[in-house]
Coordinates of C-alpha atoms in Angstrom, one line a residue:
M48 CA -23.5 -39.2 9.3
A49 CA -24.8 -41.3 12.1
P50 CA -22.4 -42.0 15.0
G51 CA -19.9 -44.7 14.1
V52 CA -20.5 -44.5 10.4
V53 CA -17.7 -43.2 8.2
C54 CA -18.0 -42.6 4.4
K55 CA -15.1 -42.0 2.0
L56 CA -15.9 -40.7 -1.4
L57 CA -14.2 -42.6 -4.3
P58 CA -13.0 -41.0 -7.5
Q59 CA -15.0 -41.3 -10.7
R60 CA -14.7 -44.5 -12.7
G61 CA -12.6 -44.1 -15.8
G62 CA -14.7 -43.0 -18.8
S63 CA -18.0 -43.4 -17.0
R64 CA -20.1 -40.9 -15.1
P65 CA -23.0 -42.9 -13.6
V66 CA -23.3 -42.1 -9.8
N67 CA -20.9 -41.4 -7.1
H68 CA -19.2 -44.4 -5.3
S69 CA -17.9 -44.6 -1.8
L70 CA -16.5 -46.8 0.9
T71 CA -18.7 -47.0 4.0
Y72 CA -17.4 -48.2 7.4
F73 CA -19.5 -49.1 10.4
H74 CA -17.7 -48.9 13.8
Y75 CA -19.7 -50.6 16.6
V76 CA -23.0 -49.5 15.1
R77 CA -26.0 -51.2 16.6
L78 CA -28.8 -52.2 14.2
P79 CA -32.4 -52.5 15.2
R80 CA -34.3 -55.7 14.6
S81 CA -36.2 -54.1 11.8
A82 CA -32.9 -53.6 9.9
L83 CA -32.4 -57.4 9.4
L84 CA -33.8 -59.3 6.4
G85 CA -36.2 -62.0 7.3
S86 CA -37.0 -63.6 10.7
L87 CA -34.5 -63.8 13.6
D88 CA -35.3 -67.5 13.9
K89 CA -32.7 -69.9 12.6
P90 CA -33.9 -71.3 9.3
E91 CA -34.0 -75.0 8.6
D92 CA -32.0 -74.4 5.3
P93 CA -29.7 -71.4 5.9
R94 CA -28.6 -71.3 2.2
A95 CA -32.1 -71.3 0.9
A96 CA -33.2 -68.7 3.4
F97 CA -30.3 -66.5 2.4
F98 CA -31.1 -66.6 -1.3
H99 CA -34.8 -66.0 -0.5
N100 CA -33.9 -62.9 1.5
I101 CA -31.9 -61.4 -1.3
S102 CA -34.3 -62.5 -4.0
R103 CA -35.0 -58.8 -4.9
V104 CA -31.5 -58.8 -6.3
A105 CA -33.0 -60.7 -9.3
V106 CA -35.2 -57.7 -10.0
G107 CA -32.1 -55.6 -10.3
T108 CA -30.4 -58.2 -12.4
I109 CA -33.1 -58.3 -15.1
A110 CA -33.6 -54.6 -15.0
I111 CA -30.0 -53.7 -15.4
G112 CA -29.4 -56.3 -18.0
S113 CA -32.1 -54.7 -20.1
L114 CA -29.7 -51.8 -20.8
G115 CA -28.1 -54.1 -23.4
I116 CA -31.0 -53.3 -25.8
P117 CA -30.5 -49.5 -26.0
A118 CA -26.7 -50.1 -26.0
L119 CA -27.0 -52.2 -29.1
Q120 CA -29.4 -49.9 -30.8
M121 CA -27.4 -46.7 -30.0
S122 CA -24.0 -48.2 -31.0
S123 CA -25.2 -49.7 -34.2
F124 CA -27.0 -46.5 -35.2
I125 CA -24.0 -44.3 -34.5
A126 CA -21.6 -46.5 -36.4
A127 CA -24.0 -46.9 -39.3
R128 CA -24.5 -43.2 -39.7
Y129 CA -20.8 -42.4 -39.4
S130 CA -20.0 -45.2 -41.9
Q131 CA -22.5 -43.8 -44.4
R132 CA -21.1 -40.3 -44.1
R133 CA -17.4 -41.2 -44.1
T134 CA -16.1 -41.8 -47.7
I135 CA -12.9 -42.9 -49.4
V136 CA -11.7 -42.3 -53.0
N137 CA -11.2 -45.4 -55.0
S138 CA -8.7 -46.0 -57.8
A139 CA -11.2 -44.6 -60.3
G140 CA -11.4 -41.3 -58.4
E141 CA -14.9 -42.0 -57.2
R142 CA -16.1 -41.4 -53.6
K143 CA -17.4 -44.5 -51.8
P144 CA -18.9 -44.7 -48.3
I145 CA -16.9 -47.0 -46.1
I146 CA -20.1 -48.9 -45.0
E147 CA -19.9 -50.6 -48.4
F148 CA -16.8 -52.5 -47.2
W149 CA -17.5 -55.9 -45.7
T150 CA -15.4 -55.2 -42.7
Q151 CA -17.5 -52.2 -41.9
K152 CA -21.0 -53.4 -42.7
A153 CA -20.7 -56.8 -41.0
P154 CA -20.3 -55.6 -37.4
I155 CA -22.9 -52.9 -37.9
V156 CA -25.7 -55.2 -39.2
T157 CA -24.7 -57.8 -36.7
A158 CA -25.4 -55.4 -33.9
V159 CA -28.6 -54.4 -35.5
A160 CA -29.8 -58.0 -35.7
R161 CA -28.8 -58.6 -32.1
A162 CA -30.7 -55.5 -31.0
F163 CA -34.0 -56.9 -32.5
V164 CA -33.4 -60.4 -31.2
M165 CA -32.5 -59.1 -27.7
K166 CA -35.7 -57.1 -27.6
A167 CA -37.7 -60.3 -28.2
M168 CA -35.6 -62.1 -25.6
H169 CA -36.2 -59.4 -23.1
D170 CA -40.0 -59.6 -23.5
K171 CA -39.9 -63.3 -23.1
A172 CA -37.6 -63.2 -20.0
V173 CA -39.8 -60.6 -18.3
S174 CA -43.0 -62.7 -18.9
L175 CA -41.2 -65.7 -17.4
F176 CA -39.8 -63.7 -14.5
L177 CA -43.3 -62.4 -13.6
D178 CA -44.9 -65.9 -13.7
P179 CA -45.7 -66.8 -10.1
S180 CA -46.1 -70.4 -11.0
L181 CA -42.4 -70.8 -11.7
D182 CA -39.9 -71.7 -9.0
Y183 CA -38.3 -68.5 -7.8
R184 CA -34.9 -70.1 -8.5
V185 CA -35.9 -70.5 -12.2
R186 CA -37.1 -66.9 -12.3
H187 CA -33.7 -65.7 -10.9
A188 CA -32.0 -67.9 -13.4
I189 CA -33.9 -66.4 -16.3
A190 CA -32.8 -62.9 -15.1
S191 CA -29.2 -64.0 -14.9
I192 CA -29.2 -65.6 -18.3
M193 CA -30.7 -62.5 -19.9
K194 CA -28.1 -60.3 -18.3
V195 CA -25.2 -62.4 -19.3
V196 CA -26.3 -62.5 -23.0
M197 CA -27.3 -58.9 -23.1
I198 CA -23.9 -57.7 -21.8
Q199 CA -22.0 -60.2 -24.0
H200 CA -23.5 -58.8 -27.2
A201 CA -23.5 -55.1 -26.1
Q202 CA -19.9 -55.1 -25.0
E203 CA -18.7 -56.8 -28.2
A204 CA -20.6 -54.2 -30.2
H205 CA -19.1 -51.3 -28.3
L206 CA -15.6 -52.4 -28.8
T207 CA -15.9 -53.5 -32.4
L208 CA -18.0 -50.5 -33.6
S209 CA -15.8 -48.0 -31.6
E210 CA -12.8 -49.3 -33.6
R211 CA -14.7 -49.1 -36.8
C212 CA -15.2 -45.4 -36.1
G213 CA -11.4 -44.8 -36.0
A214 CA -10.0 -42.1 -33.8
Q215 CA -13.5 -40.6 -33.3
G216 CA -14.6 -43.8 -31.5
L217 CA -12.2 -43.0 -28.7
F218 CA -13.8 -39.7 -27.7
E219 CA -16.4 -39.6 -25.0
V220 CA -18.5 -37.1 -27.0
N221 CA -19.2 -39.8 -29.6
Q222 CA -20.8 -42.0 -26.9
L223 CA -19.4 -45.4 -27.9
N224 CA -16.5 -45.3 -25.5
A225 CA -18.7 -44.0 -22.7
M226 CA -21.3 -46.6 -23.2
H227 CA -18.7 -49.3 -23.1
A228 CA -17.4 -47.9 -19.8
D229 CA -20.9 -47.8 -18.4
M230 CA -21.7 -51.4 -19.4
R231 CA -18.5 -52.6 -17.7
G232 CA -20.1 -51.4 -14.5
T233 CA -23.4 -52.9 -15.5
A234 CA -21.6 -56.3 -15.9
I235 CA -20.7 -56.2 -12.2
A236 CA -23.7 -54.5 -10.7
E237 CA -26.6 -56.7 -9.4
G238 CA -24.5 -59.9 -9.8
D239 CA -21.1 -60.2 -11.5
L240 CA -21.4 -62.1 -14.8
L241 CA -18.8 -64.7 -13.8
G242 CA -20.2 -65.2 -10.3
I243 CA -23.8 -65.6 -11.3
S244 CA -22.7 -67.9 -14.2
V245 CA -20.7 -70.2 -11.9
R246 CA -23.6 -70.6 -9.5
L247 CA -26.2 -71.0 -12.2
A248 CA -24.2 -73.5 -14.3
T249 CA -23.4 -75.6 -11.3
E250 CA -27.0 -75.7 -10.1
L251 CA -28.3 -76.7 -13.5
L252 CA -25.6 -79.4 -13.9
L253 CA -26.5 -80.8 -10.5
G254 CA -30.2 -80.9 -11.6
R255 CA -31.5 -78.7 -8.8
Y256 CA -34.0 -77.1 -11.3
E257 CA -34.4 -76.7 -15.0
I258 CA -34.7 -73.8 -17.4
P259 CA -37.9 -73.9 -19.6
H260 CA -37.4 -76.2 -22.5
T261 CA -36.9 -75.1 -26.1
S262 CA -39.8 -74.9 -28.6
D263 CA -37.6 -76.2 -31.4
E264 CA -35.3 -79.2 -30.7
N265 CA -34.0 -79.0 -34.3
S266 CA -32.5 -75.6 -34.0
L267 CA -28.8 -75.3 -34.2
L268 CA -28.5 -73.2 -31.0
Y269 CA -30.5 -75.8 -29.0
K270 CA -28.2 -78.6 -30.2
H271 CA -25.3 -76.5 -29.1
E272 CA -26.8 -75.9 -25.7
A273 CA -27.7 -79.6 -25.3
G274 CA -24.2 -80.6 -26.4
M275 CA -22.5 -78.4 -23.8
F276 CA -24.7 -79.8 -21.1
A277 CA -23.9 -83.4 -22.1
E278 CA -20.1 -82.6 -22.2
L279 CA -20.0 -80.9 -18.8
R280 CA -22.3 -83.5 -17.1
E281 CA -20.0 -86.2 -18.3
H282 CA -17.1 -84.3 -16.6
L283 CA -19.2 -84.0 -13.5
H284 CA -20.0 -87.7 -13.5
E285 CA -16.4 -88.6 -13.7
I286 CA -15.4 -86.0 -11.0
K287 CA -18.2 -86.9 -8.6
N288 CA -17.6 -83.8 -6.4
H289 CA -18.5 -80.3 -7.7
R290 CA -16.3 -78.7 -5.0
S291 CA -13.2 -80.6 -6.1
V292 CA -10.0 -79.2 -7.8
A293 CA -10.9 -81.2 -10.9
Y294 CA -14.3 -79.5 -11.2
D295 CA -12.7 -76.1 -10.7
R296 CA -10.3 -76.9 -13.6
L297 CA -12.6 -78.7 -16.0
V298 CA -16.1 -77.3 -15.5
L299 CA -16.0 -73.9 -14.0
P300 CA -14.2 -72.2 -16.9
D301 CA -17.1 -73.2 -19.1
S302 CA -19.7 -71.7 -16.8
V303 CA -20.1 -68.5 -18.7
P304 CA -20.1 -70.2 -22.2
L305 CA -22.8 -72.6 -20.9
V306 CA -25.0 -69.8 -19.7
Q307 CA -24.4 -67.9 -22.9
A308 CA -25.4 -71.0 -24.9
I309 CA -28.6 -71.3 -23.0
G310 CA -29.3 -67.6 -23.5
H311 CA -28.6 -67.8 -27.2
R312 CA -31.2 -70.6 -27.6
I313 CA -33.8 -68.7 -25.5
A314 CA -33.2 -65.6 -27.6
Y315 CA -33.7 -67.6 -30.8
D316 CA -36.9 -69.2 -29.5
A317 CA -38.2 -65.8 -28.4
A318 CA -37.4 -64.1 -31.7
V319 CA -39.0 -66.8 -33.8
A320 CA -42.1 -66.7 -31.5
A321 CA -42.3 -62.9 -31.7
G322 CA -42.1 -62.9 -35.5
V323 CA -38.8 -61.1 -35.8
D324 CA -37.8 -60.9 -39.5
A325 CA -36.1 -64.1 -40.7
C326 CA -33.0 -62.3 -42.0
L327 CA -32.4 -60.9 -38.5
V328 CA -32.8 -64.3 -36.8
D329 CA -30.6 -66.0 -39.4
L330 CA -27.9 -63.5 -38.8
Y331 CA -28.2 -63.9 -35.1
V332 CA -27.8 -67.7 -35.4
A333 CA -24.8 -67.3 -37.7
T334 CA -23.0 -65.0 -35.4
C335 CA -23.7 -67.2 -32.4
I336 CA -22.2 -70.1 -34.4
K337 CA -19.1 -68.0 -34.8
L338 CA -18.6 -67.9 -31.1
D339 CA -17.9 -71.7 -31.0
P340 CA -17.2 -72.8 -34.6
A341 CA -15.2 -75.8 -33.6
W342 CA -18.2 -77.4 -31.8
Y343 CA -20.4 -77.0 -34.9
L344 CA -17.7 -78.6 -37.1
E345 CA -16.9 -81.5 -34.7
E346 CA -20.5 -82.3 -33.6
L347 CA -22.7 -81.2 -36.6
G348 CA -20.2 -81.3 -39.4
I349 CA -20.8 -77.7 -40.5
K350 CA -17.5 -76.8 -42.2
R351 CA -15.9 -73.4 -41.8
T352 CA -16.8 -72.4 -45.3
A353 CA -20.4 -73.3 -44.7
Q354 CA -20.4 -71.3 -41.5
K355 CA -19.0 -68.2 -43.4
E356 CA -21.6 -68.6 -46.1
M357 CA -24.4 -68.7 -43.6
E358 CA -23.1 -65.4 -42.1
S359 CA -22.5 -63.8 -45.5
S360 CA -25.9 -64.5 -46.9
A361 CA -27.6 -63.2 -43.7
I362 CA -25.5 -60.0 -43.7
D363 CA -26.4 -59.3 -47.3
A364 CA -30.1 -59.8 -46.5
V365 CA -30.0 -57.4 -43.5
Y366 CA -27.9 -54.8 -45.2
E367 CA -30.4 -54.5 -48.0
R368 CA -32.9 -53.3 -45.3
L369 CA -30.5 -51.5 -43.1
E370 CA -32.2 -48.1 -43.4
E371 CA -35.6 -49.7 -42.5
Y372 CA -34.2 -51.2 -39.3
L373 CA -32.3 -48.1 -38.3
E374 CA -35.6 -46.2 -38.5
K375 CA -37.5 -48.9 -36.5
M376 CA -35.0 -48.7 -33.6
D377 CA -36.1 -45.1 -33.2
V378 CA -33.0 -43.9 -31.2
E379 CA -31.9 -40.9 -33.2
S380 CA -33.4 -38.4 -30.7
Y381 CA -31.2 -40.0 -28.0
V382 CA -27.9 -39.7 -30.0
S383 CA -25.7 -36.7 -29.3
A384 CA -22.6 -38.0 -31.0
P385 CA -21.5 -35.3 -33.6
L386 CA -19.9 -37.8 -35.9
I387 CA -23.2 -39.0 -37.3
S388 CA -23.6 -36.1 -39.8
D389 CA -21.6 -33.3 -41.4
T390 CA -23.9 -30.7 -39.9
A391 CA -23.5 -32.0 -36.4
W392 CA -19.8 -32.4 -36.8
N393 CA -19.3 -28.9 -38.2
D394 CA -21.3 -27.4 -35.3
Y395 CA -19.2 -29.4 -32.9
V396 CA -15.9 -28.2 -34.4
R397 CA -17.1 -24.6 -34.2
S398 CA -17.8 -25.1 -30.5
L399 CA -14.3 -26.2 -29.7
E400 CA -11.8 -24.0 -27.9
T401 CA -9.8 -22.4 -30.7
F402 CA -6.2 -21.2 -31.0
G403 CA -4.7 -19.2 -33.8
D404 CA -6.8 -17.4 -36.5
S405 CA -10.3 -17.8 -35.3
T406 CA -11.7 -16.2 -38.5
A407 CA -10.6 -19.1 -40.6
N408 CA -13.4 -21.3 -41.8
V409 CA -12.3 -24.8 -40.8
S410 CA -15.6 -26.5 -41.4
K411 CA -15.3 -26.6 -45.2
R412 CA -13.4 -29.3 -47.0
H413 CA -11.4 -27.0 -49.2
V414 CA -9.8 -23.8 -48.1
P415 CA -7.9 -21.8 -50.7
C416 CA -4.3 -21.1 -49.7
S417 CA -1.1 -20.3 -51.4
A418 CA 1.6 -22.8 -50.9
G419 CA 4.3 -24.2 -48.7
I420 CA 3.8 -24.3 -45.0
V421 CA 0.6 -22.4 -45.1
A422 CA -0.9 -24.9 -47.5
K423 CA 0.3 -27.8 -45.5
A424 CA -1.2 -26.4 -42.3
S425 CA -4.5 -25.7 -44.0
F426 CA -4.6 -29.2 -45.3
L427 CA -3.9 -30.8 -41.9
S428 CA -6.6 -28.7 -40.2
Q429 CA -9.1 -29.7 -42.9
S430 CA -8.2 -33.4 -42.7
S431 CA -8.6 -33.3 -38.9
S432 CA -12.1 -31.9 -39.1
H433 CA -13.1 -35.0 -41.2
I434 CA -11.4 -37.7 -39.2

């Protein structure tokens, strides 16, 4: 290390293995002029100069937010294949894959729909981000909005789908838990979600700049976005000062929901413009409505039963084409989770450290045995291999 520089290696993050982290200390280390960002002259607007000097952070924001797409694709594919493979025996003695249960198929097809819509949003966000005619603050805002929405959908999918895979969802080898841990770091890196949302929401409410307008003012998601803006601007008008205690209490808690609402609308507009299948877009809209059902009831009169029916119809439509969409995502070659097939699972079980009779074939469902304790032990070992 250079003189005066001390680095302390931190332990690995729980459940995640991205890169090493450390604490770095500088003790009376002199920096050359070339190490400083920007000019040494005092700027007329220090705040604007600061954000201009760190503007490259926005590149990292949009880049790291893009990880939400493969996260949704991978998690939905893994959960779908597991749920098609895992079966239960019904009262008639017939085997039935658990994906046929509504509680299993709904979160899977929701993640699939969001994966396709997020891909369209990503393409739109990148095109806006690269547009030199846009104010750099708007481009940074687009990057922030995309990251907030991508992480929101990806993390919900990781948690829900991991639970839908039962005990196997807890193990790092099946990828879901590890992806969730990685995305927790992503949510903080290149701009913490809450921090960038507070700043962005405040600047938009103060009218310092505007996000590109919707292409469909009749869409439900745009009406939700506009409604949130109207409500929070009314608070701001009454409060007067955005640095007051009242603003901190009444407006800041809605910063993330406001940014998410903007992002949901942008995602919808992008998906429609990109020609994403209507059933996927419909399901995306229905699941976004579920995030704030009270607003849609209070402001648009869409009752809870109607909201559920919208979601149910969309889920049925996407589920009918699930295999098609799983193939289109083209992520199977990146999946190493053994729970997606019997072959992969049996190979994985054979690779585990073994105690006891290593000649016993524990990869088959039924192992002949006599009775008593031996039979019970055999049954337990077979059950555990198909958890």
